[in-house]
CSV table of C-alpha atoms in Angstrom, one decimal:
chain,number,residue,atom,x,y,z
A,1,UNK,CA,0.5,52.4,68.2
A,2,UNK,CA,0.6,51.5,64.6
A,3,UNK,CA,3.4,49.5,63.4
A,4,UNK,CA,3.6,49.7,59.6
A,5,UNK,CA,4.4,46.5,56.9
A,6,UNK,CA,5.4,43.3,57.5
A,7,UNK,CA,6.5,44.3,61.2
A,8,UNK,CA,5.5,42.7,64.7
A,9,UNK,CA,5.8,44.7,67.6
A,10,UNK,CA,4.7,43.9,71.9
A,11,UNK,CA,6.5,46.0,74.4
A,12,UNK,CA,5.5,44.4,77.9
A,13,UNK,CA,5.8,46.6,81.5
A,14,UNK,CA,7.3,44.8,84.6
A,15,UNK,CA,3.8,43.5,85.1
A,16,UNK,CA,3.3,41.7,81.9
A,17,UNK,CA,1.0,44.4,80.7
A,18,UNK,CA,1.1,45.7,77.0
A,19,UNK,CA,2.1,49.2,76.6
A,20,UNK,CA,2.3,49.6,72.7
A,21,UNK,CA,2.9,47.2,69.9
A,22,UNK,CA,0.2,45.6,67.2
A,23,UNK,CA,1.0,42.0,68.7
A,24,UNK,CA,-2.3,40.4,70.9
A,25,UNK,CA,-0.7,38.5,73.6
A,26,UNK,CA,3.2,37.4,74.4
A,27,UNK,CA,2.8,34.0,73.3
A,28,UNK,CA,3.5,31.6,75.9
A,29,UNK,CA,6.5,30.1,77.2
A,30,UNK,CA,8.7,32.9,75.4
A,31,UNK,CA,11.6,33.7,77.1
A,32,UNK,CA,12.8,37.3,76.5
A,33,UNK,CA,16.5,35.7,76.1
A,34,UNK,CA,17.3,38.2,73.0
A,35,UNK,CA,17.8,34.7,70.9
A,36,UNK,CA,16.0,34.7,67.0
A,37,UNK,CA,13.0,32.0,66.7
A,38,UNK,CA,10.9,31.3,64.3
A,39,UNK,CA,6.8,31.5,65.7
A,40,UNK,CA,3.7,32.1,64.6
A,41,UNK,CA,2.1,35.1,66.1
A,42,UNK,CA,-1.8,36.8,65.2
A,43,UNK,CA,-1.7,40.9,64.7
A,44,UNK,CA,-4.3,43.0,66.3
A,45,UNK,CA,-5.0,44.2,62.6
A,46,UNK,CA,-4.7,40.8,60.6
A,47,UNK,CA,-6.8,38.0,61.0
A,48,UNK,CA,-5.1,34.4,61.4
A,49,UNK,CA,-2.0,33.8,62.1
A,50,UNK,CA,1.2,34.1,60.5
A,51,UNK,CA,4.8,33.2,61.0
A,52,UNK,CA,7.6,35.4,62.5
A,53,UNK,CA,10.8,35.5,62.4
A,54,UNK,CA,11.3,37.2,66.0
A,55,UNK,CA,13.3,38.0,68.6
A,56,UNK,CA,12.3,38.9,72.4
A,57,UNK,CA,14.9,40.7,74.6
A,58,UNK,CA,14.5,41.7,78.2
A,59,UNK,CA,14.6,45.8,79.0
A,60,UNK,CA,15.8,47.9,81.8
A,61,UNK,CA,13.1,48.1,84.9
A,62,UNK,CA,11.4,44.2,83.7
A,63,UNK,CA,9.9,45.5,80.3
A,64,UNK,CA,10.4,43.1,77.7
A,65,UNK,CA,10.3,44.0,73.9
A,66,UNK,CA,9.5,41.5,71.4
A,67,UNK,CA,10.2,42.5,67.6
A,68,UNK,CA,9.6,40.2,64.7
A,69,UNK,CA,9.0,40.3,60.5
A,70,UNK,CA,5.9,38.4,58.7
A,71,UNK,CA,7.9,35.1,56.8
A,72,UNK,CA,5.0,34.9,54.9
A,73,UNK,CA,6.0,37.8,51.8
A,74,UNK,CA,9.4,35.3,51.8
A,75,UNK,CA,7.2,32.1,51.9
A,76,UNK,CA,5.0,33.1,48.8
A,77,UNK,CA,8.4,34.2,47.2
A,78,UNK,CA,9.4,30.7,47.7
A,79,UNK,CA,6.8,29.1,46.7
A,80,UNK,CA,6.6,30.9,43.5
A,81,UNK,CA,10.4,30.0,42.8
A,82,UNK,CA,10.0,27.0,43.8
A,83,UNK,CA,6.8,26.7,41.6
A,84,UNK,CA,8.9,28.4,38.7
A,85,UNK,CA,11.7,26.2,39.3
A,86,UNK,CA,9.2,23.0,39.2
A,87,UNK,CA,7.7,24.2,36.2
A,88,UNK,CA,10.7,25.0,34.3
A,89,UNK,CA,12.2,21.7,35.1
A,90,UNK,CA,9.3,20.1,33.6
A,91,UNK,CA,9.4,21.8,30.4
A,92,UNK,CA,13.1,21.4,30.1
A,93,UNK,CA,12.1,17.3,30.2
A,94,UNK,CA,9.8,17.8,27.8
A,95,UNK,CA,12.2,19.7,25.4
A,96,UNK,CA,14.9,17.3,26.1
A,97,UNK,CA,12.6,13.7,25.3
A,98,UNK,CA,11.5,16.1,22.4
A,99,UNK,CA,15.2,16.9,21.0
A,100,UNK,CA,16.1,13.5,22.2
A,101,UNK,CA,13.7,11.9,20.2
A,102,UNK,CA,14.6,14.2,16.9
A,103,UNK,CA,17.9,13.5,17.1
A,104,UNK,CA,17.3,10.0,17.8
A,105,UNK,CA,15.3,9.4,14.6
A,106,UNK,CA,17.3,11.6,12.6
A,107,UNK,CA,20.5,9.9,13.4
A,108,UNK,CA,18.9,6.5,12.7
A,109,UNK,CA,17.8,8.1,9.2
A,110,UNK,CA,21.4,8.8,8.6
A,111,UNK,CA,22.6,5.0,10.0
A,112,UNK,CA,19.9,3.7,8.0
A,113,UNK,CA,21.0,5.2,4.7
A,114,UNK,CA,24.4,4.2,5.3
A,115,UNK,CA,23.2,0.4,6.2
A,116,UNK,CA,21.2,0.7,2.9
A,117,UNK,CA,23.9,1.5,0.6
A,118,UNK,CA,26.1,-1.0,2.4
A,119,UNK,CA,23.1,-3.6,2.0
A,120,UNK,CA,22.6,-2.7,-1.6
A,121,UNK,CA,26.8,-3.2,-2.1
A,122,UNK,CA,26.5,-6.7,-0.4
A,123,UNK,CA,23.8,-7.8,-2.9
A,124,UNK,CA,26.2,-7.0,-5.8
A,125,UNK,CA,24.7,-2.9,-6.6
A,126,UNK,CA,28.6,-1.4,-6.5
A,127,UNK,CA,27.6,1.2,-8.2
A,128,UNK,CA,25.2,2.7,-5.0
A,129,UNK,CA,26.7,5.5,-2.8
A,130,UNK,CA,26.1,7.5,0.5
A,131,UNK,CA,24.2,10.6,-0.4
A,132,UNK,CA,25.8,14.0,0.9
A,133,UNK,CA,24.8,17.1,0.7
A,134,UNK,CA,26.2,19.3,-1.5
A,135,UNK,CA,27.5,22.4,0.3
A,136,UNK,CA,26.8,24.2,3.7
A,137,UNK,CA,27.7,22.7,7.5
A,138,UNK,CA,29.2,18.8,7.3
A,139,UNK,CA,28.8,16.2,10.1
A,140,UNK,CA,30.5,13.4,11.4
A,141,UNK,CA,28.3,11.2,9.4
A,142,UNK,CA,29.2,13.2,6.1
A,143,UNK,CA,32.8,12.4,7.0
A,144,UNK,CA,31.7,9.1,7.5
A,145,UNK,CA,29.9,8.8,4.0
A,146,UNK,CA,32.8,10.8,2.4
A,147,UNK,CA,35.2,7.7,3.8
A,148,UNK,CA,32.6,4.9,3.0
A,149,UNK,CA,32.2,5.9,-0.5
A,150,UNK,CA,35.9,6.5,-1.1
A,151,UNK,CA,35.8,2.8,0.2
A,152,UNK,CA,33.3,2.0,-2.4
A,153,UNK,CA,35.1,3.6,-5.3
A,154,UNK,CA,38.3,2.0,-4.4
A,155,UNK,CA,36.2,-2.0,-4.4
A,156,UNK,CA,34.3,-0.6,-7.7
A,157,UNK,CA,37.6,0.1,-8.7
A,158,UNK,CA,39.7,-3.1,-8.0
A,159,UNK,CA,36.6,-5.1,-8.9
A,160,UNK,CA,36.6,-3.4,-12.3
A,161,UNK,CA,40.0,-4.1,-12.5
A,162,UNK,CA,39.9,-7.7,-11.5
A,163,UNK,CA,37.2,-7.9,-14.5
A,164,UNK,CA,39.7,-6.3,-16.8
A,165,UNK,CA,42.5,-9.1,-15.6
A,166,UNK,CA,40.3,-12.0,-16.3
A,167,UNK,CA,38.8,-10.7,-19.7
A,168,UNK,CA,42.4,-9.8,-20.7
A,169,UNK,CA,44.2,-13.6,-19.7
A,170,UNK,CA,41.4,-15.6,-20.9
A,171,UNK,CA,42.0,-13.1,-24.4
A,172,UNK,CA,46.3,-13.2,-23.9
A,173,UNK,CA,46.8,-17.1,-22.8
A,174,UNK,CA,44.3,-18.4,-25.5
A,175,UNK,CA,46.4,-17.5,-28.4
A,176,UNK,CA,49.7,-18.9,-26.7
A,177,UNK,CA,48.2,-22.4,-26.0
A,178,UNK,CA,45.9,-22.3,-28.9
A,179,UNK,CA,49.8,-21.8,-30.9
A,180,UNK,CA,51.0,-24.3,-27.9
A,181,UNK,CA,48.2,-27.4,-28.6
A,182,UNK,CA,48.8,-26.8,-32.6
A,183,UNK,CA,52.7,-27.2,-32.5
A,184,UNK,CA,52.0,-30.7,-30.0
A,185,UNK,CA,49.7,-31.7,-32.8
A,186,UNK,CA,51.9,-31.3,-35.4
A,187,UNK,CA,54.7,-33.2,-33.4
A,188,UNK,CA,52.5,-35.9,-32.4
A,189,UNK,CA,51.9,-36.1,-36.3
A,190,UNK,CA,55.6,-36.6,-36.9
A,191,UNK,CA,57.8,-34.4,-39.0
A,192,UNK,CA,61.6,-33.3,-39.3
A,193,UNK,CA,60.3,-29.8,-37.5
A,194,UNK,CA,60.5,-31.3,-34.0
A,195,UNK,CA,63.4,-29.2,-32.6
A,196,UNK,CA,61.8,-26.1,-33.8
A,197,UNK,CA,57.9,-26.9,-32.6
A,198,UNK,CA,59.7,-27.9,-29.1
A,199,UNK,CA,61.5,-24.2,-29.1
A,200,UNK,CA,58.7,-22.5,-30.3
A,201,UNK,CA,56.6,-24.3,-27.4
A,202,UNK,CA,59.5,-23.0,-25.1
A,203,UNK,CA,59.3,-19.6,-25.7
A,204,UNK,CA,55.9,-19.2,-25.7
A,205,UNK,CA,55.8,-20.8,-22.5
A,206,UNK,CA,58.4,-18.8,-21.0
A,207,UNK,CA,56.0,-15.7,-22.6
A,208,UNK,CA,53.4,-16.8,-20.5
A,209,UNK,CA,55.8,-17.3,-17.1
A,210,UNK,CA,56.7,-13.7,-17.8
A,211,UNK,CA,52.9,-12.6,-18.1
A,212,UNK,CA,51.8,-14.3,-14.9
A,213,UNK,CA,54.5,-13.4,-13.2
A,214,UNK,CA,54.0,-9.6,-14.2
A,215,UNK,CA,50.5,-9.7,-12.8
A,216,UNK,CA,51.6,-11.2,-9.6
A,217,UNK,CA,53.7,-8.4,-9.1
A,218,UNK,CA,50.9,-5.8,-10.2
A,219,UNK,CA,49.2,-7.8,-7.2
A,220,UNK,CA,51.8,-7.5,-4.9
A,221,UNK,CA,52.6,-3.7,-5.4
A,222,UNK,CA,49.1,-2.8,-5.3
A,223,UNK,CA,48.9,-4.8,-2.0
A,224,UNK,CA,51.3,-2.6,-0.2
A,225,UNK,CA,54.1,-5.3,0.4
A,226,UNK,CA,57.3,-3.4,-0.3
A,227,UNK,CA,56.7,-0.3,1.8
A,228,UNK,CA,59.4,-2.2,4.8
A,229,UNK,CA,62.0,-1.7,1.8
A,230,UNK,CA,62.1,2.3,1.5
A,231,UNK,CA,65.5,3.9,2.0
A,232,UNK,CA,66.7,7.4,1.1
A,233,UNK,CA,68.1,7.6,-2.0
A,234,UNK,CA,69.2,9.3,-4.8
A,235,UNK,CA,66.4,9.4,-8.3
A,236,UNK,CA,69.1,10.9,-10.6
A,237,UNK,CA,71.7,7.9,-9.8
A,238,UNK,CA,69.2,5.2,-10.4
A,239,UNK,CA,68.5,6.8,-13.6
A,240,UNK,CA,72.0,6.9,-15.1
A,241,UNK,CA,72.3,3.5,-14.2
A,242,UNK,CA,69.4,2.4,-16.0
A,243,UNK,CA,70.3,4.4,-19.1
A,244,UNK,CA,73.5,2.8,-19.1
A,245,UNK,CA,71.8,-0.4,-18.9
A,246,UNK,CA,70.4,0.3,-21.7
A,247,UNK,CA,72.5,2.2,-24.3
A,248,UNK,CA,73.4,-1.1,-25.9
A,249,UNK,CA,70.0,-2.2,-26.6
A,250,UNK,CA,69.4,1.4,-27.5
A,251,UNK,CA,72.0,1.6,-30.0
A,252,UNK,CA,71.4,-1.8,-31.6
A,253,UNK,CA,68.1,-0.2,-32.4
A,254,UNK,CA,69.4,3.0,-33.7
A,255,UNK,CA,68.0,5.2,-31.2
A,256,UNK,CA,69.9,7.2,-28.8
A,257,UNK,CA,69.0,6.9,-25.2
A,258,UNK,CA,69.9,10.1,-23.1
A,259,UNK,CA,70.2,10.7,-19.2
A,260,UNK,CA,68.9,14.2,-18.0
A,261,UNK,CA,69.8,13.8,-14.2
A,262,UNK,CA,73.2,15.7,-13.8
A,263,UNK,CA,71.6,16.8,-10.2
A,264,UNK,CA,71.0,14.3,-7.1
A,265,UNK,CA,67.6,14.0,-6.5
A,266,UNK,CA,67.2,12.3,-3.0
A,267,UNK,CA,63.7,10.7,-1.9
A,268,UNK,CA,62.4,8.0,0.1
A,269,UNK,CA,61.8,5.2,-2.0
A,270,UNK,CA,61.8,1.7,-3.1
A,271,UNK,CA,65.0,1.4,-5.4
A,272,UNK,CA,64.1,-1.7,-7.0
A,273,UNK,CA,60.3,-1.4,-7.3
A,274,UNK,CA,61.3,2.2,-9.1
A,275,UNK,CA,63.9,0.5,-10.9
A,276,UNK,CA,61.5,-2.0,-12.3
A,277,UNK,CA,58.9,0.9,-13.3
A,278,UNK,CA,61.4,2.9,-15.5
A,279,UNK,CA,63.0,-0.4,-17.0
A,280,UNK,CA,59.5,-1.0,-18.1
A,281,UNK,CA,58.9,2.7,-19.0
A,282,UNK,CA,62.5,2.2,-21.0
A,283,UNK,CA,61.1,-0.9,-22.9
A,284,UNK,CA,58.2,0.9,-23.8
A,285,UNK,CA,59.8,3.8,-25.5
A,286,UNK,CA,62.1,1.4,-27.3
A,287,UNK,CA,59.2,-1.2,-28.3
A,288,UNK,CA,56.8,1.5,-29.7
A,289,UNK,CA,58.5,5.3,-29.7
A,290,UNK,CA,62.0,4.1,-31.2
A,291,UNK,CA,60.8,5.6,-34.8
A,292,UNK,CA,61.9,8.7,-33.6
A,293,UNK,CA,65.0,8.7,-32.8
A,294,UNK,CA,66.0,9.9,-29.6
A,295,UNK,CA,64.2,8.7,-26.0
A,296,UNK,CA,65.0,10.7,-23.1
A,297,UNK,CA,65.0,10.1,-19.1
A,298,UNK,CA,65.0,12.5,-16.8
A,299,UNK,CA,64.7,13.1,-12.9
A,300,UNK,CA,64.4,16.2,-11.3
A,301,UNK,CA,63.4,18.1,-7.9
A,302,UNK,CA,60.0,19.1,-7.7
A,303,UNK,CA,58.1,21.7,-5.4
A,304,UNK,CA,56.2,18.6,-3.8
A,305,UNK,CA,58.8,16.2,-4.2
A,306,UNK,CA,60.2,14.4,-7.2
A,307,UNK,CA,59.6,13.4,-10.7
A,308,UNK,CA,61.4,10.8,-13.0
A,309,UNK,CA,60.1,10.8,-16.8
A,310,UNK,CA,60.8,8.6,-20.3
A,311,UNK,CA,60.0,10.7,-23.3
A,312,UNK,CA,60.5,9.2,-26.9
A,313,UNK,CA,59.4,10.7,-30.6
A,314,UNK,CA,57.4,8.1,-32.1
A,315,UNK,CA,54.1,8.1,-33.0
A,316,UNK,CA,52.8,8.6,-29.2
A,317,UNK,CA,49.1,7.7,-27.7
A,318,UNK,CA,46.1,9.4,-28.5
A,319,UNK,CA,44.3,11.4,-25.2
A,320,UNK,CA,41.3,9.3,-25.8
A,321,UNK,CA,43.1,6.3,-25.3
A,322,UNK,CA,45.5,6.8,-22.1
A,323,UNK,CA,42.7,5.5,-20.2
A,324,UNK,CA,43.2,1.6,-22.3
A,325,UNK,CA,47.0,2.1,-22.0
A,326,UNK,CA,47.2,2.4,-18.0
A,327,UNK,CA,44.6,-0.9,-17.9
A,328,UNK,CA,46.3,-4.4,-16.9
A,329,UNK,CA,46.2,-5.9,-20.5
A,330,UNK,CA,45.2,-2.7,-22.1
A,331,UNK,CA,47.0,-3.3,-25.0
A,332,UNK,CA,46.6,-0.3,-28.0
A,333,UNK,CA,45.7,-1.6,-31.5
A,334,UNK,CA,48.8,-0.2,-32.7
A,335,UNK,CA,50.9,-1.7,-30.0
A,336,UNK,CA,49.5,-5.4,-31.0
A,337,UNK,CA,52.2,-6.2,-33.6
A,338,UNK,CA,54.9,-5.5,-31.3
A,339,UNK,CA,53.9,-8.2,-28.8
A,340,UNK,CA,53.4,-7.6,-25.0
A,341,UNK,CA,51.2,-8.6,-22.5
A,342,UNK,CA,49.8,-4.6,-21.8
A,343,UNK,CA,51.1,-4.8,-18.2
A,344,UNK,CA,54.1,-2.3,-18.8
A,345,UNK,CA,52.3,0.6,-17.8
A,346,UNK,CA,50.2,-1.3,-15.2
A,347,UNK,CA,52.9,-2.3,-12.7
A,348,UNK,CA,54.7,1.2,-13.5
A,349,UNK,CA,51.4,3.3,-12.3
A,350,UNK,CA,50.9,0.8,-9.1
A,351,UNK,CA,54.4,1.3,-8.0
A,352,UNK,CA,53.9,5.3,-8.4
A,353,UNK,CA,50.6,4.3,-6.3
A,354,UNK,CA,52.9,2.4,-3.8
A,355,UNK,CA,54.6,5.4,-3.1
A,356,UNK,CA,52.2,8.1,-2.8
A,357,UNK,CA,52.5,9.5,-6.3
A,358,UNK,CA,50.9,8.8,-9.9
A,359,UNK,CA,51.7,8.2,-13.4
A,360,UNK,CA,50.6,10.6,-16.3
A,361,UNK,CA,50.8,10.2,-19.9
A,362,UNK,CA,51.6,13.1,-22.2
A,363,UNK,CA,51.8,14.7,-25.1
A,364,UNK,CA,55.5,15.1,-26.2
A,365,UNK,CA,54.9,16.8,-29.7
A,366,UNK,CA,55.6,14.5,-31.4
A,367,UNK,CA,56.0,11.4,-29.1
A,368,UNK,CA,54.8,10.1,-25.6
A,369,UNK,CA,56.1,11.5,-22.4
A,370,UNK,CA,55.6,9.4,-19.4
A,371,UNK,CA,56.0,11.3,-16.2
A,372,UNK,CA,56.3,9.6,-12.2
A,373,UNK,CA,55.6,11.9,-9.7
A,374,UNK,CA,56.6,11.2,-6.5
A,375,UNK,CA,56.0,13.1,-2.9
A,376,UNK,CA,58.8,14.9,-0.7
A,377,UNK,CA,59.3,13.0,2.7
A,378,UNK,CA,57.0,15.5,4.7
């Protein structure tokens, strides 16, 4: 009898002897007990022996069948997976120490070129930045240099700005105490101008209080200190009351000062520090715009907040030189005869910094408008 495939087949009489099947000899101590086993068993028509999966059961009259499948088709299956599997494993390894190692040196590229600009800041280069790429897919290390070279910027800036500071007291308190030493000269000389040399020493001291002071402030505001005093409040009301502050002064000068803020304008703000920047603002236009006539101050609502402005209609401030103007001690040429430290404008932009907004200087045909913009609570 020919039993076809992978399949084992012995079908035994009552006397043990074989009566059909492919299978040599019923191996030894099987029982025919109908349980599954796992044996290896030679084929008449294979040579060597292979491994069953089997089962022997007992039949009517004492015949006994044993039936079983070759393991070995499901062996070599295994051991190809298992092969497959080892292989595939191996070259994933590879791959990942490969990738692993990429990434590894191209990250320390980019933390390298970071540290180098930072190095390159420590030794005094300010003027050295993160190099990003221009367009296309960003990283957390763009975002990175984006931050550290808005950080760089900002200490460029202030540094550039603490230059400006010194150059302009060493330039504003040399004239006062040169004036200062001349008048003790004189005194120490003897003369009947003592009470006037002492006054004049007075004021130009108290000239030089008032500058210092004004810087300190400027340092203060640009600091942060001030942000525990915002309250809600209302832009319009604060202008009103600085224009009626003023109208006297206004008036003894021949100009007319006029409030446009007939509407509440509420925002979050610092009432004195925004005080302080439009009295300034107000001095300004007095000091240098009071040629023409008429200086205005308004405060309106804005789309993205609020905005509080001084315009006048004197001669105004060339484009080219709003840049000077906004710079502690940035006096104008033209403003030099009038006197002034050149911190006016200063303070006024770092307290519109204070508070999230900015200062701009325009055109106001003829004239200088000076606008405060100031963000909405959200």
């Amino acid at each position: 009898m020919r039993v076809p495939g992978p399949l084992a087949m012995l079908l035994l009489d009552a006397r043990g002897r074989a009566i059909a099947g492919n299978i040599a000899a019923w191996p030894a101590d099987l029982p025919a007990d109908s349980r599954f086993r796992r044996l290896d068993l030679t084929r008449k028509d294979r040579p060597g022996a292979e491994t069953f999966a089997l089962i022997a059961s007992p039949l009517p009259d004492g015949h006994r069948l044993l039936v079983g499948r070759s393991l070995e088709e499901q062996e070599r299956l295994t051991r190809t997976l298992t092969t497959s599997l080892l292989a595939a494993v191996g070259l994933s390894l590879v791959l990942a120490v490969g990738i692993s190692l990429v990434l590894t040196r191209t990250i320390a590229a980019r933390v390298q070129a970071i540290a180098d600009v930072a190095g390159a800041v420590a030794a005094g280069d300010l003027t050295r930045r993160v190099a990003l790429p221009a367009a296309g897919n960003r990283d957390a290390f763009d975002s990175l240099g984006d931050a550290l070279n808005a950080m760089l910027a900002r200490i460029e800036s202030l540094l550039d700005e603490l230059r400006s500071v010194t150059d302009g007291l060493a330039h504003d308190l040399r004239s006062p105490l040169t004036r200062m030493k001349a008048r003790i000269d004189r005194m120490a000389r003897g003369g009947d101008q003592s009470g006037h040399e002492i006054a004049a020493i007075g004021h130009e001291a108290d000239a030089l209080l008032a500058m210092l002071e004004t810087s300190l402030e400027i340092s203060r505001v640009e600091a942060g200190i001030g942000r525990d005093g915002f309250r809600q409040m209302d832009l319009a009301a604060l202008v009103n009351d600085m224009v009626e502050m003023y109208e006297p002064l206004a008036e003894d000068n021949g100009v007319q000062l006029t409030a446009l803020a007939a509407t509440p304008v509420p925002v979050h703000a610092h009432r004195e520090l925004l005080g302080r920047a439009l009295s300034n603002l107000i001095d300004n236009a007095l000091r240098y715009g009071a040629s023409g006539g008429i200086i205005e101050v308004a405060a309106e609502a804005t789309a993205g907040g609020a905005r509080f402005s001084v315009a006048d209609h004197g001669p105004g401030i060339a484009r080219a030189a709003h840049g000077d103007a906004l710079r502690r001690f940035g006096r104008l040429d033209v403003a030099r005869p009038a006197g002034g430290a050149g911190l006016g404008l200063s303070l006024a932009a770092a307290i519109a910094r204070l508070h999230g907004g900015a200062l701009q200087l325009l055109s106001n045909r003829p004239g200088l408008r000076v606008t405060i913009d100031l963000p909405g609570e959200g």
